[in-house]
């Protein structure tokens, strides 16, 4: 029957999604940054792609968000592991950030939350998010650590998953407007950061 075929199609789609998630988890467990990508939703959860479908952000800039969410970036924590860092020179640890002098690994947490080179861009981003979501900054800084803060910036906000706050009582249309504006702010941060760090211009999808 038509109903039976529909249920079978739904079942097969669900099983295919689960298989992709298992493949994704096996992949990230083999590389650095496992904790971040394990607590974040898998790539099959693509609520944020509504912004791209509706052309809220330029495709050229939007790819930076997708690259960060799928471990397709060119931060040195990953490039050094893949052997893609061709100018490490005599550095004992090629994964250390070359943009600042803090002598720490250039991973997602350093890039999004700590590196002083992006401090002005980061402050601008935080100010924009605070305007969109009043009280957001206090909630963001109260998260357990930078891993959760990166998850908040790259996953929760673009996907519309936000902590309890007064602005959650807005209607659905207003919440979507805020989500789109916040996602644009995050994409803008990533796009501006790539102008500072030329290696990030080559972000692409590794999978």
Backbone as numpy.savetxt, mean C-alpha at the origin, in Angstrom:
# Nx Ny Nz CAx CAy CAz Cx Cy Cz
-30.06 -27.19 -14.01 -30.89 -26.00 -14.01 -30.02 -24.75 -14.01
-30.64 -23.62 -14.37 -29.90 -22.36 -14.38 -29.39 -21.99 -13.01
-30.21 -22.27 -11.98 -29.81 -21.96 -10.61 -28.61 -22.81 -10.19
-28.64 -24.07 -10.59 -27.54 -24.96 -10.25 -26.25 -24.53 -10.92
-26.32 -24.10 -12.18 -25.13 -23.63 -12.89 -24.58 -22.36 -12.25
-25.50 -21.49 -11.79 -25.07 -20.25 -11.14 -24.32 -20.56 -9.85
-24.85 -21.47 -9.06 -24.19 -21.85 -7.80 -22.83 -22.49 -8.06
-22.77 -23.33 -9.10 -21.50 -23.96 -9.44 -20.47 -22.92 -9.86
-20.91 -21.91 -10.62 -19.99 -20.84 -11.04 -19.50 -20.06 -9.84
-20.39 -19.74 -8.89 -20.01 -19.03 -7.68 -18.99 -19.85 -6.88
-19.22 -21.16 -6.78 -18.31 -22.05 -6.04 -16.93 -22.08 -6.69
-16.90 -22.20 -8.02 -15.61 -22.25 -8.72 -14.86 -20.93 -8.59
-15.59 -19.81 -8.66 -14.95 -18.50 -8.50 -14.36 -18.36 -7.11
-15.10 -18.80 -6.10 -14.61 -18.74 -4.72 -13.37 -19.60 -4.54
-13.39 -20.81 -5.08 -12.25 -21.71 -4.96 -11.02 -21.16 -5.68
-11.23 -20.53 -6.83 -10.11 -19.93 -7.57 -9.50 -18.80 -6.75
-10.36 -18.00 -6.11 -9.86 -16.92 -5.26 -9.06 -17.43 -4.08
-9.55 -18.50 -3.45 -8.83 -19.09 -2.31 -7.48 -19.66 -2.75
-7.45 -20.26 -3.94 -6.19 -20.81 -4.47 -5.17 -19.69 -4.72
-5.65 -18.56 -5.24 -4.76 -17.41 -5.48 -4.23 -16.86 -4.16
-5.07 -16.82 -3.13 -4.62 -16.33 -1.84 -3.55 -17.23 -1.24
-3.72 -18.56 -1.39 -2.71 -19.50 -0.88 -1.38 -19.31 -1.62
-1.46 -19.11 -2.94 -0.24 -18.87 -3.72 0.44 -17.59 -3.29
-0.35 -16.54 -3.04 0.18 -15.26 -2.60 0.88 -15.40 -1.25
0.27 -16.09 -0.31 0.86 -16.24 1.02 2.16 -17.04 0.96
2.19 -18.08 0.11 3.43 -18.84 -0.04 4.53 -17.96 -0.62
4.15 -17.09 -1.55 5.13 -16.20 -2.19 5.73 -15.23 -1.17
4.91 -14.55 -0.42 5.43 -13.52 0.47 6.18 -14.11 1.66
5.86 -15.35 2.03 6.58 -15.97 3.14 8.04 -16.26 2.78
8.35 -16.22 1.50 9.71 -16.48 1.05 10.56 -15.22 1.02
9.97 -14.05 1.28 10.68 -12.79 1.12 10.53 -11.91 2.35
11.30 -10.83 2.38 11.22 -9.90 3.48 9.88 -9.16 3.45
9.51 -8.62 4.62 8.26 -7.89 4.70 7.05 -8.78 4.90
7.29 -10.04 5.30 6.20 -11.00 5.44 5.12 -10.50 6.39
5.52 -9.95 7.53 4.53 -9.55 8.54 3.54 -8.55 7.98
4.03 -7.56 7.26 3.16 -6.53 6.69 2.13 -7.14 5.75
2.56 -7.99 4.84 1.66 -8.51 3.81 0.76 -9.62 4.34
1.12 -10.22 5.47 0.25 -11.22 6.07 -0.92 -10.60 6.82
-0.70 -9.42 7.42 -1.82 -8.78 8.14 -2.68 -7.95 7.21
-2.18 -7.67 6.01 -2.97 -6.90 5.03 -3.87 -7.84 4.24
-4.97 -7.32 3.69 -5.84 -8.15 2.85 -5.07 -8.64 1.62
-5.37 -9.84 1.14 -4.69 -10.36 -0.06 -5.08 -9.58 -1.30
-4.31 -9.69 -2.38 -4.60 -8.93 -3.61 -5.98 -9.18 -4.18
-6.58 -10.32 -3.86 -7.91 -10.61 -4.41 -8.99 -9.70 -3.83
-8.66 -9.01 -2.70 -9.60 -8.05 -2.13 -9.25 -6.68 -2.70
-9.99 -6.27 -3.69 -9.59 -5.12 -4.49 -10.57 -3.95 -4.41
-11.05 -3.64 -3.23 -11.98 -2.52 -3.08 -11.37 -1.22 -3.62
-10.07 -1.03 -3.40 -9.44 0.22 -3.80 -9.42 0.41 -5.31
-9.58 -0.67 -6.05 -9.55 -0.56 -7.51 -10.77 0.18 -8.06
-11.78 0.40 -7.20 -12.91 1.20 -7.65 -12.46 2.61 -8.03
-11.42 3.09 -7.34 -10.90 4.42 -7.67 -10.30 4.45 -9.06
-9.63 3.37 -9.43 -9.03 3.32 -10.75 -10.10 3.14 -11.83
-11.09 2.29 -11.55 -12.16 2.05 -12.52 -12.91 3.34 -12.81
-13.09 4.16 -11.77 -13.81 5.42 -11.94 -12.88 6.56 -12.37
-11.61 6.22 -12.60 -10.60 7.18 -13.05 -10.47 8.36 -12.08
-10.48 8.03 -10.77 -10.27 9.06 -9.77 -8.80 9.47 -9.69
-7.91 8.59 -10.14 -6.47 8.86 -10.15 -5.93 8.50 -11.53
-4.84 9.14 -11.92 -4.25 8.81 -13.22 -3.66 7.41 -13.16
-3.80 6.62 -14.24 -3.24 5.26 -14.26 -1.74 5.25 -13.96
-1.03 6.26 -14.44 0.41 6.31 -14.23 0.77 6.41 -12.76
0.03 7.23 -12.01 0.30 7.37 -10.59 -0.32 6.26 -9.76
-1.47 5.77 -10.20 -2.16 4.74 -9.44 -1.34 3.45 -9.35
-0.51 3.22 -10.33 0.29 1.98 -10.33 1.22 1.92 -9.13
1.60 3.08 -8.58 2.49 3.07 -7.42 1.79 2.45 -6.20
0.51 2.74 -6.05 -0.24 2.16 -4.95 -0.37 0.65 -5.13
-0.69 0.23 -6.35 -0.79 -1.20 -6.63 0.54 -1.90 -6.40
1.63 -1.27 -6.82 2.95 -1.86 -6.62 3.28 -2.03 -5.15
2.94 -1.04 -4.33 3.20 -1.14 -2.90 2.35 -2.22 -2.25
1.14 -2.40 -2.73 0.23 -3.38 -2.13 0.57 -4.81 -2.55
1.27 -4.98 -3.67 1.55 -6.32 -4.17 3.04 -6.68 -4.10
3.79 -5.94 -3.31 5.24 -6.15 -3.17 5.93 -6.06 -4.53
5.45 -5.12 -5.35 6.04 -4.91 -6.66 6.86 -3.64 -6.71
7.29 -3.15 -5.56 8.03 -1.90 -5.48 9.53 -2.13 -5.72
10.28 -1.03 -5.74 11.73 -1.11 -5.89 12.45 -0.56 -4.68
11.87 -0.73 -3.51 12.60 -0.40 -2.29 13.74 -1.39 -2.12
14.81 -0.95 -1.48 16.03 -1.77 -1.44 15.86 -3.04 -0.62
14.90 -3.08 0.29 14.68 -4.31 1.06 14.36 -5.47 0.12
13.70 -5.18 -0.98 13.33 -6.22 -1.94 14.30 -6.29 -3.11
14.73 -5.14 -3.62 15.66 -5.14 -4.75 16.96 -5.87 -4.41
17.46 -5.67 -3.18 18.71 -6.33 -2.78 18.51 -7.83 -2.72
17.31 -8.25 -2.32 17.03 -9.68 -2.24 16.93 -10.32 -3.61
16.34 -9.59 -4.56 16.19 -10.10 -5.92 17.46 -9.90 -6.75
18.46 -9.20 -6.21 19.67 -8.93 -6.96 19.48 -7.86 -8.01
18.49 -6.98 -7.81 18.20 -5.93 -8.79 18.91 -4.63 -8.48
19.58 -4.55 -7.33 20.31 -3.34 -6.97 21.68 -3.40 -7.62
21.89 -2.59 -8.63 23.13 -2.68 -9.42 24.18 -1.65 -9.03
23.86 -0.77 -8.04 24.82 0.27 -7.69 25.10 0.29 -6.19
25.08 -0.88 -5.56 25.31 -0.95 -4.12 26.76 -0.66 -3.76
27.67 -0.85 -4.72 29.08 -0.55 -4.46 29.66 -1.44 -3.38
30.37 -0.82 -2.44 31.02 -1.57 -1.37 30.16 -1.64 -0.11
28.91 -1.31 -0.19 28.05 -1.32 0.99 27.92 -2.72 1.54
28.15 -2.84 2.85 28.06 -4.15 3.50 26.65 -4.71 3.42
25.67 -3.84 3.58 24.26 -4.25 3.51 23.58 -3.43 2.41
23.34 -4.00 1.23 22.75 -3.24 0.12 21.28 -2.88 0.34
20.65 -3.40 1.40 19.25 -3.09 1.65 19.07 -1.79 2.44
20.18 -1.18 2.90 20.07 0.05 3.68 19.68 1.23 2.80
18.85 2.09 3.36 18.36 3.26 2.62 19.52 4.15 2.19
19.55 4.52 0.92 20.59 5.41 0.41 20.12 6.86 0.34
18.84 7.09 0.69 18.30 8.44 0.62 18.59 9.23 1.89
18.82 8.55 3.01 19.07 9.22 4.29 20.31 8.61 4.94
20.67 9.12 6.11 21.88 8.64 6.80 21.54 7.87 8.07
20.35 7.27 8.13 19.93 6.56 9.34 20.46 5.14 9.43
21.05 4.65 8.34 21.61 3.30 8.33 20.58 2.24 8.71
19.42 2.32 8.10 18.36 1.34 8.33 17.86 0.80 7.00
17.21 -0.35 7.04 16.71 -0.99 5.83 15.63 -0.13 5.19
15.72 0.04 3.88 14.70 0.78 3.15 13.55 -0.18 2.81
12.64 -0.32 3.77 11.46 -1.15 3.55 10.22 -0.27 3.53
9.05 -0.89 3.49 7.81 -0.14 3.39 7.60 0.78 4.60
7.96 0.30 5.78 7.76 1.09 6.99 8.66 2.32 7.00
9.91 2.13 6.59 10.85 3.26 6.54 10.40 4.27 5.49
10.00 3.78 4.33 9.59 4.66 3.24 8.32 5.45 3.56
7.33 4.78 4.13 6.04 5.43 4.38 6.00 6.23 5.68
6.79 5.83 6.68 6.62 6.41 8.03 7.85 7.09 8.61
9.06 6.77 8.17 10.24 7.18 8.93 11.27 8.01 8.16
11.49 7.71 6.90 12.62 8.33 6.20 12.47 9.85 6.18
13.48 10.57 6.70 13.38 12.03 6.78 13.35 12.72 5.42
13.82 12.04 4.40 13.84 12.65 3.06 12.42 12.96 2.58
11.46 12.16 3.02 10.07 12.35 2.59 9.24 13.05 3.66
9.88 13.64 4.66 9.13 14.19 5.79 8.15 15.28 5.37
8.56 16.16 4.45 7.66 17.23 4.01 6.45 16.65 3.27
6.69 15.68 2.39 5.60 15.03 1.68 4.69 14.30 2.66
5.29 13.67 3.66 4.51 12.90 4.64 3.63 13.83 5.48
4.19 14.95 5.90 3.40 15.90 6.69 2.23 16.44 5.87
2.48 16.69 4.58 1.41 17.16 3.71 0.31 16.11 3.58
0.73 14.84 3.44 -0.23 13.74 3.36 -1.06 13.65 4.64
-0.38 13.69 5.79 -1.09 13.57 7.07 -2.06 14.73 7.26
-1.67 15.93 6.85 -2.56 17.09 6.97 -3.81 16.90 6.11
-3.61 16.39 4.91 -4.75 16.18 4.01 -5.69 15.11 4.56
-5.13 14.03 5.12 -5.96 12.97 5.67 -6.71 13.44 6.92
-6.07 14.29 7.70 -6.73 14.83 8.89 -7.91 15.73 8.50
-7.77 16.47 7.40 -8.87 17.30 6.92 -10.03 16.44 6.43
-9.70 15.35 5.78 -10.73 14.45 5.25 -11.41 13.67 6.37
-10.58 13.17 7.30 -11.06 12.37 8.43 -10.65 13.05 9.73
-11.39 14.01 10.23 -11.02 14.68 11.49 -10.81 13.67 12.62
-9.66 13.77 13.28 -9.32 12.83 14.34 -8.52 11.64 13.87
-8.31 11.57 12.55 -7.59 10.42 12.00 -6.18 10.32 12.56
-5.46 11.42 12.66 -4.05 11.37 13.04 -3.86 10.75 14.41
-4.73 11.09 15.36 -4.62 10.53 16.70 -4.84 9.02 16.66
-5.83 8.58 15.89 -6.09 7.15 15.75 -4.92 6.45 15.06
-4.37 7.09 14.04 -3.26 6.51 13.28 -2.02 6.33 14.16
-1.67 7.35 14.93 -0.48 7.27 15.77 -0.67 6.33 16.95
-1.91 6.01 17.29 -2.16 5.09 18.41 -2.09 3.62 17.99
-1.92 3.37 16.69 -1.78 1.99 16.22 -0.51 1.37 16.80
-0.46 0.04 16.95 0.64 -0.63 17.67 2.05 -0.31 17.17
2.24 -0.24 15.85 3.58 0.02 15.31 3.46 0.48 13.86
4.62 0.71 13.23 4.61 1.23 11.86 4.09 0.22 10.84
4.19 -1.06 11.15 3.61 -2.06 10.24 2.12 -1.85 10.11
1.46 -1.61 11.23 0.02 -1.37 11.20 -0.29 0.00 10.59
0.60 0.95 10.77 0.37 2.28 10.18 0.47 2.22 8.66
1.39 1.44 8.15 1.49 1.26 6.70 0.25 0.54 6.17
-0.21 -0.45 6.91 -1.43 -1.15 6.53 -2.60 -0.18 6.47
-2.65 0.74 7.43 -3.70 1.76 7.45 -3.64 2.62 6.20
-2.44 3.06 5.81 -2.28 3.97 4.68 -2.48 3.29 3.33
-1.93 2.10 3.18 -1.94 1.45 1.86 -3.15 0.55 1.63
-3.77 0.07 2.70 -4.89 -0.85 2.55 -6.19 -0.31 3.15
-6.19 -0.01 4.44 -7.45 0.34 5.10 -8.11 1.58 4.50
-7.36 2.64 4.32 -7.97 3.87 3.80 -8.42 3.69 2.35
-7.56 3.19 1.43 -8.04 3.00 0.05 -9.21 2.04 -0.07
-9.31 1.07 0.85 -10.40 0.10 0.79 -11.62 0.55 1.58
-11.53 1.71 2.23 -12.68 2.20 2.99 -12.84 1.51 4.32
-11.77 0.84 4.80 -11.81 0.19 6.12 -11.14 1.13 7.10
-11.93 1.80 7.90 -11.38 2.82 8.78 -11.85 2.60 10.21
-11.06 3.02 11.20 -11.44 2.82 12.60 -12.64 3.68 12.99
-13.28 3.31 14.09 -14.48 4.02 14.55 -14.16 5.48 14.82
-14.96 6.38 14.28 -14.78 7.81 14.48 -16.08 8.50 14.09
-16.29 9.76 14.51 -17.56 10.44 14.21 -17.93 10.48 12.73
-16.92 10.61 11.84 -17.24 10.74 10.42 -17.74 9.45 9.80
-17.69 8.32 10.54 -18.24 7.08 10.01 -19.77 7.13 9.92
-20.37 8.08 10.61 -21.82 8.18 10.59 -22.30 8.96 9.37
-21.41 9.35 8.47 -21.81 9.96 7.21 -22.59 8.92 6.39
-23.35 9.41 5.43 -24.05 8.44 4.57 -23.05 7.79 3.61
-23.52 6.80 2.88 -22.62 6.01 2.03 -21.94 6.87 0.97
-22.68 7.77 0.38 -22.10 8.63 -0.66 -20.99 9.51 -0.10
-21.21 10.06 1.09 -20.20 10.92 1.72 -18.96 10.10 2.11
-19.18 8.89 2.60 -18.04 8.03 2.95 -17.21 7.70 1.72
-17.89 7.46 0.59 -17.17 7.15 -0.65 -16.39 8.37 -1.13
-16.97 9.54 -1.01 -16.26 10.77 -1.40 -14.99 10.94 -0.56
-15.08 10.67 0.73 -13.91 10.78 1.61 -12.86 9.73 1.26
-13.32 8.51 0.97 -12.38 7.45 0.61 -11.62 7.81 -0.65
-12.34 8.32 -1.65 -11.70 8.70 -2.92 -10.70 9.83 -2.69
-11.07 10.84 -1.92 -10.16 11.96 -1.65 -8.93 11.50 -0.89
-9.12 10.60 0.08 -7.99 10.10 0.87 -7.07 9.24 0.01
-7.66 8.43 -0.87 -6.85 7.59 -1.76 -6.03 8.47 -2.70
-6.63 9.54 -3.20 -5.90 10.47 -4.06 -4.71 11.06 -3.31
-4.90 11.39 -2.04 -3.81 11.98 -1.25 -2.66 10.99 -1.10
-2.99 9.73 -0.88 -1.95 8.70 -0.72 -1.23 8.46 -2.04
-1.99 8.38 -3.12 -1.38 8.20 -4.44 -0.49 9.40 -4.77
-0.92 10.59 -4.39 -0.11 11.79 -4.62 1.21 11.72 -3.86
1.17 11.23 -2.61 2.40 11.06 -1.83 3.35 10.12 -2.56
2.84 8.99 -3.03 3.69 8.01 -3.71 4.26 8.58 -5.00
3.42 9.31 -5.74 3.88 9.90 -7.01 4.95 10.95 -6.78
4.78 11.79 -5.74 5.78 12.81 -5.43 7.07 12.18 -4.91
6.93 11.10 -4.15 8.12 10.43 -3.60 8.98 9.84 -4.72
8.34 9.37 -5.79 9.13 8.80 -6.88 9.97 9.85 -7.58
9.58 11.12 -7.47 10.38 12.18 -8.05 11.63 12.44 -7.21
11.53 12.15 -5.92 12.68 12.30 -5.02 13.62 11.12 -5.16
13.06 9.93 -5.26 13.85 8.70 -5.34 13.64 8.08 -6.71
14.60 8.28 -7.60 14.43 7.89 -9.00 14.25 6.38 -9.17
14.78 5.57 -8.23 14.62 4.12 -8.37 13.16 3.70 -8.32
12.33 4.47 -7.62 10.93 4.10 -7.48 10.14 4.31 -8.76
10.72 5.00 -9.72 10.01 5.23 -10.97 9.79 3.93 -11.73
10.58 2.92 -11.41 10.50 1.67 -12.15 9.58 0.66 -11.47
8.70 1.12 -10.57 7.77 0.20 -9.93 6.97 -0.55 -10.98
6.81 -1.83 -10.77 6.03 -2.63 -11.69 5.47 -3.82 -10.92
4.68 -4.66 -11.59 4.07 -5.79 -10.93 4.99 -7.00 -11.09
5.49 -7.50 -9.98 6.42 -8.63 -10.07 5.70 -9.96 -10.29
4.44 -10.02 -9.86 3.75 -11.31 -9.92 3.13 -11.55 -11.29
